[in-house]
Amino acid sequence: MTQAPIIATGLSRSFGTGDDAIKAVDGVDLEVQQGEIFGFLGPNGAGKSTTVRMLTTLLKPSAGTAFVAGYDVVKDADKVRRSIGVALQDAAIDPLMTGRELLTLQAVLYGLSKVAGKNRGEELLERVGLTAAADRRVGTYSGGMRRRLDLALSLVHEPTVLFLDEPTTGLDPMSRLTLWEEVKRLNAGGTTVLLTTQYLEEADQLADRIAIIDHGHIVRQGAPRELKALVGSPTLSISVASSETDEARSILARFGDLRPTSEGTLGVGLARGAEDVAAVIRALDEAGLKVRHLELDEPSLDDVFAEATGYRLEGADAANKPTESEAAPEEKKSRRGRK
Amino acid sequence: MSVSIADPKMMASSSSTRSLLRHTFVLTRRSVIGRLRQPAVLAPAFIFPLFFAALGSASFNRLASDPYFTANIATSFLNYAVAGAVLQGVLFGSTSAAGDLATDIEQGFFERLLASPISRTAIVLGRLAASMVVAVVQVVIFMAIFLVAGARIESGPIGFIGLIGGGALLALAMSAMMAGLAIKSGSPEVVQGAFPLVFVLMFLSSAFFPRHYMKGWYRTVADWNPLSHIVEGMQGFMNHELSASQFAKSWLIPFVLAIIGIAFALRALNNRLAAS
Amino acid sequence: MTEQTVNTRTISDGARPFEVVAILVKRSMMRVRRMPSAFIPSLVMPVFQLIAFSGAFGFAVTSLGIKNALDWYVPLNAMQGASFGALGVSFGLINDMQTGFFDRILMAPTPRWVTVVSSLAAAVVRCVVPITFVVIVGYIGGMNTPGGFMAIVCVAIASIAIAVVAAGFALGLTFRMRNLGAATLTQFAIFFTIFLSTSQVPLSAMSGWLRGVARINPMTNILRFARQGFLGDVTWEQSWGGIIAMAVLLILTFIFAMTGIKKFDQ
């Protein structure tokens, strides 16, 4: 019976001491199964990168334990490092070196001979499509190319577990798709992947299971499909004149939970599904309210996130988000990213 | 910076000389305040010169047993080193001030000043006047420290004035030339790059060691270097009775250099204005 | 794969220290080649100081019976040039910390001591050119070497030792401070250590406080060791003090660097 590749129990990390201490990660429990892609979803400042740094032995936990590839991240850090590949938020590269030189260097750092290292480098360059640019200085690479090189660097020693911290942040759509393809290919070859992201679509597309992290806690965990089903009801969002908002809100509330939607709109989760749309319109009409705009959306990860945290993710920063979830939609700074 | 460009007093002046003076005063104050806020820059202008003077007097005091030295140059090596320390402090202080000016140009504050009703000359003169003020303060502090350490001004109180005046004029000369460089290039890096050159010039003079004891091509360069004569004038104040030649060397030479420097700076200013 | 074992095909247990040192040193030299402007000051400064000191202060030493001021200053400036390599090591490390590449080095199974030794080796390789440059300028200026070939050997040993000591100190500071302040502090430390010794004049010519400080400064012994061949014969009496001083400083700064890098394992 094999142990799961990543197991964290009560993992916590605080910065600073005494009254000023910030708890960046507060009691994270997770278990990533062999061969799955696990998505860690949350806004900036939620604690994703801190968690990853603890799991990859770059940061010591303040409390809790974690086992990666079967080894304790604190006591057997060295063994953990040999089994994992890491590509962090900013590509960790030396701009003065060429791609080929960096890969050879990385290989030698991981114990290969220079010759074996060079061969391995060639292999990886081809895999990530950088053979043509291999002899150019990395400083001249585009963002997408740097990420691909970073990925190649993390694969030099054929790790069984791969950590990717926001692998496609700042990339153009083409580069993003290329990277997704590569991640899927790696996973098909048996590599377990834990990736953090602030992009819902990325989590939706790649992850077998996801965990939503907010303010250092995991608030939801499970397969995207299941989580969406839990949220269940579709979201109806309407916009009315500002003078009519209060009345509209109380009417909507009769049909389900009020939900945060984009600025200037009111949203409700229709408890009985899409069939209630007609009833809602009728009720608003009978009250003499004029609906200016109407939209019906099936639950998405966006909804899962909003339901779990009280605000929308796409484009949000943890620092900017509102503090309560019951605020009226126009008071809330919720933003709904359009794809 | 709390100096208000839109100060009604400045905008309402009628007489151009009066407005020039007033603007100069306001900008001087800003400059001096700005420099005092950067102790990290002033520290090398104090610590290094004092350290080298201390090191020199501890290392080279044997020179004081040479009769030629005590007759013609200085009473002790400490007394000799004072002038060189003053020179170093003033020169370094002036270079860093020009760095501020270049930074202002780079960051656009200079352009804002140009767009205001402040007279253009005032902008430059403000900087230069500030340099002189800072130099005077520097020299006074240096002298206090050296007097405590055992140095003596053989030419008396007037010699003390002579030293202060010399320091101020040297600061004026150096600042003017550096300001010209700053305005012309608009880059703090270029100004910083000038500092090593100043350092080299100081070594190739009597600032750290009497040129009487130098030989060959090195001696020739030191003989022709204006810094040698300026610092020897100051050494005269420290070690000999008062004489006109001390003023001639330590005041006149910097004064002439200052005229050249100011002309250069104003010319650079005009060119920059014409260009923009 | 069903077992959580380390993939032994690509990783060996003690990641080949010699290969790692070689490739990291090569990387350091490549950085110098690709960014030569950073290296120029370490060439120009020692030669400038050699000329300036011997030209300005020459009398202070020639009046003591030393034939050529260069005999006195070449060893000093060679050692100074060697110490500039230390700053390069610090800058390179800070650059790596900023790009994140240092994380990769930390993550690799390379033992910590190999990482430190690589930086020290890089400093040694970097110091060869400044030392050579200074010695050549010395010869051009008519420097004497009564101790013959051993004179060059002594100055080379002392300079290389200083390069390693300075680099170790720079590393220890950089690991702890993690910013450019470490490079500045190293510069100050080197500056004061060198100047508060027999850099300008022999002990006998010094007065008061300076003599007291110079006597206990290990640099004085090391300078004596480095200079002896330029002033006379190379003898054991003039050497052993310097050798002990170098050994002690090497050990202390190595420990300082090692304890510094270990802080990243917390």
Coordinates of C-alpha atoms in Angstrom, one line a residue, chain A residues 2-3 34 53 56 58 60 69 71 78 81-84 86-88 91-98 101-102 104-106 108-114 137 150 153-154 157-158 160, chain C residues 1-7 9-16 19-20 23-24 26-27 30-31 33-35 95-96 99-110 112 264-266:
Chain A
T2 CA 1.7 3.2 -1.1
Q3 CA 1.5 6.4 0.8
Q34 CA -0.8 9.3 -6.8
R53 CA 7.1 26.7 -0.2
T56 CA 8.9 22.1 -1.1
L58 CA 11.9 26.1 1.2
K60 CA 9.8 25.7 7.7
A69 CA 7.0 11.5 -1.6
Y71 CA 9.4 11.9 3.5
D78 CA 17.1 16.4 1.5
R81 CA 14.1 17.6 -2.7
R82 CA 15.4 14.7 -4.7
S83 CA 12.0 13.5 -5.4
I84 CA 10.3 16.7 -6.4
V86 CA 9.5 22.8 -8.5
A87 CA 8.7 25.7 -10.7
L88 CA 7.9 28.8 -8.6
A91 CA 10.9 31.7 -13.2
A92 CA 14.0 31.0 -11.2
I93 CA 16.6 31.6 -13.9
D94 CA 19.8 33.4 -14.5
P95 CA 19.3 35.9 -17.4
L96 CA 23.0 35.9 -18.3
M97 CA 23.1 32.2 -19.1
T98 CA 21.8 30.4 -22.2
E101 CA 23.9 26.2 -20.1
L102 CA 21.2 26.5 -17.4
T104 CA 23.4 21.5 -18.0
L105 CA 24.1 23.3 -14.7
Q106 CA 20.9 22.1 -13.1
V108 CA 25.1 18.7 -12.7
L109 CA 23.7 20.2 -9.5
Y110 CA 21.4 17.1 -9.3
G111 CA 24.3 14.7 -9.6
L112 CA 24.6 13.9 -13.3
S113 CA 28.0 14.0 -14.9
K114 CA 28.6 16.9 -17.3
R137 CA 20.7 34.2 -23.3
D150 CA 11.6 26.8 -15.7
L153 CA 14.7 22.8 -15.1
S154 CA 12.2 21.3 -12.7
H157 CA 15.9 14.7 -12.4
E158 CA 12.6 13.1 -13.4
T160 CA 7.7 11.9 -9.3
Chain C
M1 CA 5.4 3.8 -10.8
T2 CA 4.1 2.3 -7.6
E3 CA 7.0 3.0 -5.2
Q4 CA 8.0 6.2 -3.7
T5 CA 11.6 5.7 -4.1
V6 CA 14.1 8.2 -5.3
N7 CA 14.8 7.7 -9.0
R9 CA 18.8 6.5 -12.5
T10 CA 19.5 10.2 -12.5
I11 CA 20.6 11.0 -9.0
S12 CA 23.7 9.8 -7.2
D13 CA 23.9 10.2 -3.4
G14 CA 26.8 12.6 -3.0
A15 CA 26.2 14.8 -6.0
R16 CA 29.7 14.7 -7.5
E19 CA 31.9 18.5 -11.1
V20 CA 29.6 20.9 -9.2
I23 CA 30.6 24.1 -13.3
L24 CA 29.8 26.8 -10.8
K26 CA 32.8 28.2 -14.9
R27 CA 29.5 29.9 -14.5
M30 CA 31.1 33.3 -17.8
R31 CA 29.3 36.0 -15.8
R33 CA 32.9 37.6 -19.5
R34 CA 29.3 38.6 -20.2
M35 CA 29.3 41.6 -17.9
N95 CA 21.7 38.6 -8.1
D96 CA 20.9 34.9 -7.7
T99 CA 16.2 36.1 -9.8
G100 CA 15.2 33.2 -7.6
F101 CA 18.0 31.1 -9.0
F102 CA 19.4 30.7 -5.6
D103 CA 16.3 28.8 -4.6
R104 CA 17.2 26.2 -7.2
I105 CA 20.7 26.0 -5.8
L106 CA 19.2 25.5 -2.3
M107 CA 16.8 22.8 -3.6
A108 CA 19.5 20.8 -5.3
P109 CA 20.9 17.8 -3.4
T110 CA 24.3 19.4 -3.6
R112 CA 26.0 23.1 1.4
F264 CA 18.4 28.8 4.9
D265 CA 17.7 25.4 6.3
Q266 CA 15.6 26.8 9.0

